[in-house]
Coordinates of N, CA and C in Angstrom, one line a residue:
X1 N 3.3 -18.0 6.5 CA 2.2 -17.2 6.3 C 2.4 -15.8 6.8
X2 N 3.1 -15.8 7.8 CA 3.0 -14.6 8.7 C 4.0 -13.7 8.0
X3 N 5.4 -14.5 7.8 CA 6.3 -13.8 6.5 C 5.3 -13.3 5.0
X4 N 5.0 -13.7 4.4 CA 4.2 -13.6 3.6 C 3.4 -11.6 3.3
X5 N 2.6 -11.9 4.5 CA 1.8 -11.2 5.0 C 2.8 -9.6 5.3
X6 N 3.7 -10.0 6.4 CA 4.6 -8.9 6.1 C 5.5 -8.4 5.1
X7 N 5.8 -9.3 4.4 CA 6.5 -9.4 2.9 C 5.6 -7.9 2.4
X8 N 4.2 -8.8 2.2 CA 3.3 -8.0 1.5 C 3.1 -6.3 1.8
X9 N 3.2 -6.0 3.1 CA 3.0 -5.1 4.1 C 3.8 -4.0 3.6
X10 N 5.4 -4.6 3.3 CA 6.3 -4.0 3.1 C 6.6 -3.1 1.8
X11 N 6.2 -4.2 1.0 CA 6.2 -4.1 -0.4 C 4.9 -2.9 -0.9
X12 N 4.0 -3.1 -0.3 CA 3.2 -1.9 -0.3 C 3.5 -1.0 0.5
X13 N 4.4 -1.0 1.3 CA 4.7 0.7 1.9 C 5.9 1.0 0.9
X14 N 6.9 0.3 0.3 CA 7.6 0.8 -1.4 C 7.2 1.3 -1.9
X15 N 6.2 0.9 -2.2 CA 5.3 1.4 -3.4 C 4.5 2.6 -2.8
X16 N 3.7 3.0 -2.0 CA 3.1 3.7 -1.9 C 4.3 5.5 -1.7
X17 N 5.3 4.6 -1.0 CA 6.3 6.3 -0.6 C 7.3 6.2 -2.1
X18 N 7.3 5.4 -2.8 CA 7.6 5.7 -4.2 C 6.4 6.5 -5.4
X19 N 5.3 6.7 -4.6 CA 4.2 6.9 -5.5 C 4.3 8.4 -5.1
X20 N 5.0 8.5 -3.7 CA 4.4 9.9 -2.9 C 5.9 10.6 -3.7
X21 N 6.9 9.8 -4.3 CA 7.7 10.9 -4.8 C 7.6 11.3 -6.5
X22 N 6.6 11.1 -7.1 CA 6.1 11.6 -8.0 C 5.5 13.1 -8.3
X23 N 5.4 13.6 -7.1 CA 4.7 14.9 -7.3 C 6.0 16.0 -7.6
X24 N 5.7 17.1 -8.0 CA 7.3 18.0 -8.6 C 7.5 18.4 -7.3
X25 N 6.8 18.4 -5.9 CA 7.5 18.9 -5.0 C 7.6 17.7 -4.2
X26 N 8.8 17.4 -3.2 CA 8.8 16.2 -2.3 C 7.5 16.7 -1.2
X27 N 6.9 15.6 -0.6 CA 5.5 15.3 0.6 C 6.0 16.3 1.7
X28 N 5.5 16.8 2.5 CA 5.8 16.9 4.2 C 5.8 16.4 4.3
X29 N 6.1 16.2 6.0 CA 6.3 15.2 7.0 C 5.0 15.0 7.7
X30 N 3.8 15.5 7.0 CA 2.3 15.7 7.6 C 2.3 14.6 6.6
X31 N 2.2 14.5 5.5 CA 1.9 13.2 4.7 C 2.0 12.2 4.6
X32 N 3.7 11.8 5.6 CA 3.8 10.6 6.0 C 2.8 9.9 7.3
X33 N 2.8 11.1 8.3 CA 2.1 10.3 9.2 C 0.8 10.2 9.0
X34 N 0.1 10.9 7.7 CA -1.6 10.6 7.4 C -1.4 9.4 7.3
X35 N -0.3 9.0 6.3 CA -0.3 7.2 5.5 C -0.3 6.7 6.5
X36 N 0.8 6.4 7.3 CA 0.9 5.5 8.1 C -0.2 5.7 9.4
X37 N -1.1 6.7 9.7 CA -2.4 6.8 10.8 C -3.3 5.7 9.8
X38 N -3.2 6.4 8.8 CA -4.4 5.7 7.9 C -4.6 4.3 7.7
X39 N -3.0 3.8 7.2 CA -3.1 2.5 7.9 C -3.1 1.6 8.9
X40 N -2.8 2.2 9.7 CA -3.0 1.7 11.2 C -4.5 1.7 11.7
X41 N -4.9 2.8 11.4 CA -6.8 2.6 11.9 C -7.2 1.9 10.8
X42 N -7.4 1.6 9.4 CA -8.3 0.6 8.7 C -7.6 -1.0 9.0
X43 N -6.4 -0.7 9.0 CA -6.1 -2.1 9.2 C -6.9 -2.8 10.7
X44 N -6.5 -1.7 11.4 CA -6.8 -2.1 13.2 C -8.4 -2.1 13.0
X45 N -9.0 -1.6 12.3 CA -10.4 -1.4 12.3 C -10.7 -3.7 11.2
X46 N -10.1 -3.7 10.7 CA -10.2 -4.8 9.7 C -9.7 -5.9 10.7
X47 N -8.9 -5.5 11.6 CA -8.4 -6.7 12.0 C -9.9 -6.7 13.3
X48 N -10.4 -5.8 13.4 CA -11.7 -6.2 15.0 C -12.6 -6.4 14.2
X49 N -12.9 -6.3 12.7 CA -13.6 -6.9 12.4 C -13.8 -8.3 12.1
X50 N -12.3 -8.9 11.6 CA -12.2 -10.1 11.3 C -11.9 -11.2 12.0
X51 N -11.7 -10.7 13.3 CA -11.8 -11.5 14.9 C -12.9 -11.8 15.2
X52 N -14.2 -11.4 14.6 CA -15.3 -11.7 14.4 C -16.1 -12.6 13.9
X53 N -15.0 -13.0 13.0 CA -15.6 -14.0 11.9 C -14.7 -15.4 12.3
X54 N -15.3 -16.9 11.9 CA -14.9 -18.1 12.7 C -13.8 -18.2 10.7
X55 N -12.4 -18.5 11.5 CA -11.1 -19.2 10.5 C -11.7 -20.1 9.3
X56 N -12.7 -20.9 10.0 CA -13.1 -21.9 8.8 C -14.4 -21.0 7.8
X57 N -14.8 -20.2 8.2 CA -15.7 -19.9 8.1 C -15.5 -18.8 6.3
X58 N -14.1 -18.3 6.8 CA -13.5 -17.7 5.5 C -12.0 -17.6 5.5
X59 N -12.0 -18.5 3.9 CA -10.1 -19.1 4.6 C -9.6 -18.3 4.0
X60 N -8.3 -18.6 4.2 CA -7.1 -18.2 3.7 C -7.1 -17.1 2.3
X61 N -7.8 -18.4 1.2 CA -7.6 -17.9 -0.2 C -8.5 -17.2 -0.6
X62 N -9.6 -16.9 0.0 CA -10.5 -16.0 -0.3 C -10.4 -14.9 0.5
X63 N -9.6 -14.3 1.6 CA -8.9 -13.0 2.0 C -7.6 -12.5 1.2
X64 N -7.3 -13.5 0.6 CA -5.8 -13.3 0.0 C -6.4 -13.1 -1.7
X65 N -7.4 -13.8 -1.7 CA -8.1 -13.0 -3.2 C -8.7 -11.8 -3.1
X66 N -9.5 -11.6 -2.2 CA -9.8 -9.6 -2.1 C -8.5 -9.1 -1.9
X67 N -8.0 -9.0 -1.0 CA -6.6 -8.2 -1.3 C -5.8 -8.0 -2.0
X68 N -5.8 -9.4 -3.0 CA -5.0 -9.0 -4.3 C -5.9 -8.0 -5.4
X69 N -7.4 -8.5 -5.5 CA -8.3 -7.5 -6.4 C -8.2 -6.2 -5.9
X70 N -8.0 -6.1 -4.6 CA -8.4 -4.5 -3.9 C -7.1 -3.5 -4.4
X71 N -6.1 -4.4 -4.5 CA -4.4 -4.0 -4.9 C -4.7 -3.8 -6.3
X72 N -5.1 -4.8 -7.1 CA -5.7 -4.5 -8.7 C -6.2 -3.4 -8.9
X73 N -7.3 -3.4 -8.4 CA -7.9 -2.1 -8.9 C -7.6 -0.7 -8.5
X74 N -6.8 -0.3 -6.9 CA -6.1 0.3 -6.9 C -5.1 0.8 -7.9
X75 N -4.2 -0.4 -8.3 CA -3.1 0.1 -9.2 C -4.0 0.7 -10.6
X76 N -5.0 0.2 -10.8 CA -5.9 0.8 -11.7 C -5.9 2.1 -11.7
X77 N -6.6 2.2 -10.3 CA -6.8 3.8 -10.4 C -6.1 4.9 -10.0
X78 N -4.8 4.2 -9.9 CA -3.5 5.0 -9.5 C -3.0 5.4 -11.0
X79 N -2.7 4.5 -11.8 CA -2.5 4.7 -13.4 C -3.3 5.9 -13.8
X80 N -4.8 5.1 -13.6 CA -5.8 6.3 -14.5 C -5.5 7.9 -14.3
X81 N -5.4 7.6 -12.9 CA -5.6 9.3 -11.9 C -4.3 10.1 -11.6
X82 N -3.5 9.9 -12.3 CA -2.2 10.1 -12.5 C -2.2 12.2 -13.2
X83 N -1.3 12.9 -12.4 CA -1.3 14.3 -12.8 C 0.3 14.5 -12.6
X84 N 0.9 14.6 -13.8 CA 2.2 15.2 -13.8 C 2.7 16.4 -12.8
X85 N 1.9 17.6 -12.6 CA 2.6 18.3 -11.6 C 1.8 17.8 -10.1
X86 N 0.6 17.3 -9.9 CA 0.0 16.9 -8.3 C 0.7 15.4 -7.9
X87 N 0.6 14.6 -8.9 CA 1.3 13.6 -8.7 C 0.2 12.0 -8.5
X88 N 0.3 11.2 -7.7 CA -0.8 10.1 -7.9 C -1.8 10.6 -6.5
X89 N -1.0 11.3 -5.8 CA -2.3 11.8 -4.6 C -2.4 12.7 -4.3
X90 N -3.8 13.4 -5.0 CA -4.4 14.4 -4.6 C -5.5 14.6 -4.2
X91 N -5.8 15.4 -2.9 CA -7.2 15.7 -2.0 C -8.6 15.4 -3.1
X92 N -8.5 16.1 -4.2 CA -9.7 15.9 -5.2 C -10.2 14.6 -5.5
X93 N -8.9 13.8 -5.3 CA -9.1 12.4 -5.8 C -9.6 11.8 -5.3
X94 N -10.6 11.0 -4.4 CA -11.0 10.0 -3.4 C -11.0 8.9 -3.7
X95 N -11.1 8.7 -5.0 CA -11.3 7.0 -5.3 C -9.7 6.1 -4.8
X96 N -9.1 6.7 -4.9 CA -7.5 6.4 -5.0 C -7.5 5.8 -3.4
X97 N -8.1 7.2 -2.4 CA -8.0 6.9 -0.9 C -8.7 5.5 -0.3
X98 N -10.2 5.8 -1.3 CA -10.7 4.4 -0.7 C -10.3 3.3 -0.9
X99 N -9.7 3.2 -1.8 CA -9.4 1.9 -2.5 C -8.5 1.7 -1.6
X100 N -7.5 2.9 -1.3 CA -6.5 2.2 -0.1 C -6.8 2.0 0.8
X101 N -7.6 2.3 1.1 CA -8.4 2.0 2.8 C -8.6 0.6 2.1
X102 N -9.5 0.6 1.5 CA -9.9 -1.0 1.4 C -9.0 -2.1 1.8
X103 N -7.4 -1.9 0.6 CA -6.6 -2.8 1.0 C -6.2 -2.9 2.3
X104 N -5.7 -1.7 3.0 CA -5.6 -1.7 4.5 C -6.6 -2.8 5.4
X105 N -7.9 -2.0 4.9 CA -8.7 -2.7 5.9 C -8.8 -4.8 5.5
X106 N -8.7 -4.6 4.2 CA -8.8 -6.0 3.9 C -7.6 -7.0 4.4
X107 N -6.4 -5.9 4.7 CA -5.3 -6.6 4.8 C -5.2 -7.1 6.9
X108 N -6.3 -6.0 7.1 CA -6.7 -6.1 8.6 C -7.4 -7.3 9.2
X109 N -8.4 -7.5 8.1 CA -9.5 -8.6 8.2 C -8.9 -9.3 8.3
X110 N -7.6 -9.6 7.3 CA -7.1 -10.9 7.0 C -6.4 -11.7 8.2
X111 N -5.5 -10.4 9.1 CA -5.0 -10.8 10.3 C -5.8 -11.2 11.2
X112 N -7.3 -10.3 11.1 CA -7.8 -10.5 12.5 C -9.0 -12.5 12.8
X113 N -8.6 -12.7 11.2 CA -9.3 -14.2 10.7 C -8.3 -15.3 11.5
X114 N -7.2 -14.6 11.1 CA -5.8 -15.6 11.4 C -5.5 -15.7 13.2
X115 N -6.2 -14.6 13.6 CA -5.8 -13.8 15.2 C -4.8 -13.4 15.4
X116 N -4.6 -13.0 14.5 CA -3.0 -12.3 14.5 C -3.9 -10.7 15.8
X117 N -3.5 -10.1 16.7 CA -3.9 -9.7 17.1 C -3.5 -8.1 17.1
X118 N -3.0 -6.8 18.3 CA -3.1 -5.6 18.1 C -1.0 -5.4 18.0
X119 N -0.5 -6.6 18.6 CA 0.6 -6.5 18.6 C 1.5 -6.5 17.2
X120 N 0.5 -7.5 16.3 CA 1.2 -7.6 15.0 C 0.5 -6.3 14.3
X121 N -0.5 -5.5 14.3 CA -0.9 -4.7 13.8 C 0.1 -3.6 13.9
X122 N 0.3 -3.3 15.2 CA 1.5 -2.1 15.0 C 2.5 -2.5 14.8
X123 N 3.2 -4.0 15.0 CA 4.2 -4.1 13.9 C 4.4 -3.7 12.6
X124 N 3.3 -4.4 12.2 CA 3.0 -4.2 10.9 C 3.1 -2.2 10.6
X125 N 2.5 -1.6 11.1 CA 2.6 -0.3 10.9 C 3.9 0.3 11.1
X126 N 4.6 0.0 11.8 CA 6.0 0.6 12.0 C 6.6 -0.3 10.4
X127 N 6.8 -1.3 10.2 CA 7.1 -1.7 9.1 C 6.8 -0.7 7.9
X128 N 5.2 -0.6 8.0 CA 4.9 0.0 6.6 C 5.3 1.4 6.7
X129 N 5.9 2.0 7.7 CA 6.3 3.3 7.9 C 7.9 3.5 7.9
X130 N 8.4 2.7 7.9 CA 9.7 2.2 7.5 C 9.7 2.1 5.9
X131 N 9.4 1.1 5.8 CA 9.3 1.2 4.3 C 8.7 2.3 3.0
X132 N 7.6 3.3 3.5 CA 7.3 4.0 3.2 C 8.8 5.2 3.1
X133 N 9.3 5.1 3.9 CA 10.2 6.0 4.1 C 11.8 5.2 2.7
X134 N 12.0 4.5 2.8 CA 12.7 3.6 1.9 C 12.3 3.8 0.5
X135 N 10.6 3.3 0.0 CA 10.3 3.6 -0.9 C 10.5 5.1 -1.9
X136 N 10.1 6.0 -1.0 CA 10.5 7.2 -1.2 C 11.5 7.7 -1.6
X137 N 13.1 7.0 -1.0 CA 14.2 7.3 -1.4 C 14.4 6.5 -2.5
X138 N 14.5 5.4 -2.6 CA 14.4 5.2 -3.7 C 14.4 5.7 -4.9
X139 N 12.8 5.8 -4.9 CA 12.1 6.7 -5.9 C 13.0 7.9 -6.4
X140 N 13.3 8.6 -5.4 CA 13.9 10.1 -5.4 C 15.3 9.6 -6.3
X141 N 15.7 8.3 -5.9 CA 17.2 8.3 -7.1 C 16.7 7.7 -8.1
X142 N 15.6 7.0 -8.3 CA 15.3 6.6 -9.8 C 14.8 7.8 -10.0
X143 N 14.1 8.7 -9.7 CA 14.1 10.0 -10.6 C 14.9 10.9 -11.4
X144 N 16.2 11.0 -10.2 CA 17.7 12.1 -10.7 C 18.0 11.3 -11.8
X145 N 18.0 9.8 -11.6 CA 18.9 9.1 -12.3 C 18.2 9.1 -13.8
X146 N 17.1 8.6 -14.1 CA 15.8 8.6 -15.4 C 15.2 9.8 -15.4
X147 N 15.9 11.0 -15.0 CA 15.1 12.1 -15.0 C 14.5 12.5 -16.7
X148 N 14.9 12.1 -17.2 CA 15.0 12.0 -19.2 C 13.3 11.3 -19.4
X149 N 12.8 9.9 -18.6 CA 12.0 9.5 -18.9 C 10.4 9.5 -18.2
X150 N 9.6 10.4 -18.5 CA 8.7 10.4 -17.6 C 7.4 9.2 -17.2
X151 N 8.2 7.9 -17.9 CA 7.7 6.9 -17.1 C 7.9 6.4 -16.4
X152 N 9.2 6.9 -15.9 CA 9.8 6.1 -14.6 C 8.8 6.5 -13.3
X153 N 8.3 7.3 -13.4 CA 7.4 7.4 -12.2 C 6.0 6.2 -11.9
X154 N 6.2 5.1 -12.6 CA 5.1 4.4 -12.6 C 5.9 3.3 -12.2
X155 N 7.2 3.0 -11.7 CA 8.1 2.0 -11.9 C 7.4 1.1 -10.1
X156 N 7.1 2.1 -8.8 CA 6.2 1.5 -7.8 C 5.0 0.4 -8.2
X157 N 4.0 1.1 -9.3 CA 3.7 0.5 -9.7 C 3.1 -1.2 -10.6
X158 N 4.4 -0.8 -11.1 CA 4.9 -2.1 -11.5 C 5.7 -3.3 -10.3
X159 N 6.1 -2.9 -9.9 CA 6.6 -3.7 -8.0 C 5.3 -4.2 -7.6
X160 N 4.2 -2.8 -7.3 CA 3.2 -3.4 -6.7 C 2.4 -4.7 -7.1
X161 N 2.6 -4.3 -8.5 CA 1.9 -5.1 -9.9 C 2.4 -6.9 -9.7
X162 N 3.5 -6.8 -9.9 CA 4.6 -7.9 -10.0 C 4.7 -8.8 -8.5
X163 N 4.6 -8.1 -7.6 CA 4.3 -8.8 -6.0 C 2.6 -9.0 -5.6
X164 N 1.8 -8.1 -6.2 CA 0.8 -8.8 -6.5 C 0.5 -10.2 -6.7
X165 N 0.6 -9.9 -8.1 CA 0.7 -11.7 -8.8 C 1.0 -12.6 -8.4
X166 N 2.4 -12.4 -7.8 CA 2.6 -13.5 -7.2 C 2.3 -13.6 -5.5
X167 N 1.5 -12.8 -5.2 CA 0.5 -13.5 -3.8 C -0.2 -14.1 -4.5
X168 N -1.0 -13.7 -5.3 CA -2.2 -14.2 -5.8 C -2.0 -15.6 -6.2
X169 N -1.2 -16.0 -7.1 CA -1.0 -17.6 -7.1 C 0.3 -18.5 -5.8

């Protein structure tokens, strides 16, 4: 479960620093640390919320089903909200932000049900800041490389899409 969980962690910081290399200019280094603050307070905010709540009281599959919908509908509105030269995130946009908050925080709740406590939280955030940093490079050589096809920018996406699903079942 705990593998799982960070599996998941990871796979969303791919995707998200692959999303951030879609814009025509590469992010600062202000951008990386908003994501990774951002996750660290909704999650850490999800996990004192979910320390709150008694294990039996909300299991497993019903935290692990909002987080897969919260990831759903994000990738939703990551698709929709899509601007060739801004890229998938821009200041105007907020639906995009909440939704990520959501997953954060939902993904916080989930630990804080399980008691995973403040130690795995900033693990967990150095991970997703790690990876975020990974995802990005990536990205940056599927771009040189498919520079010809301007779908390849949705390819995070589809990772997120595909690791999704299979949490979900």
């Amino acid at each position: 479960m705990i593998l799982t969980m960070l599996f998941f962690v990871f796979i969303v910081g791919l995707s998200i620093g692959g999303l951030l290399a879609a814009n025509r200019h590469y992010p600062p280094l202000f951008v990386y640390v908003f994501f990774v603050l951002y996750f660290l307070v909704s999650a850490y905010i999800g996990m004192i919320i979910g320390m709150l709540f008694p294990s039996f009281l909300i299991g497993f599959f019903i935290t692990e089903f909002l987080v897969c919908t919260a990831t759903f509908l994000f990738l939703i509105a990551v698709t929709l909200k899509y601007h060739p030269s801004l890229g998938f995130f821009y200041w105007q946009e907020k639906i995009v932000f909440i939704l990520l908050g959501s997953i954060f925080f939902l993904m916080g709740f989930q630990w804080g049900i399980f008691e995973f406590r403040s130690f795995f939280t900033f693990f967990s955030c150095l991970l997703f800041g790690l990876a975020l940093f990974i995802g990005l490079f990536i990205q940056i050589q599927m771009k040189q490389k498919f520079w010809r096809y301007p779908l390849a920018v949705f390819l995070p996406c589809i990772w997120l899409f595909l690791i999704t699903l299979i949490k979900l079942f």
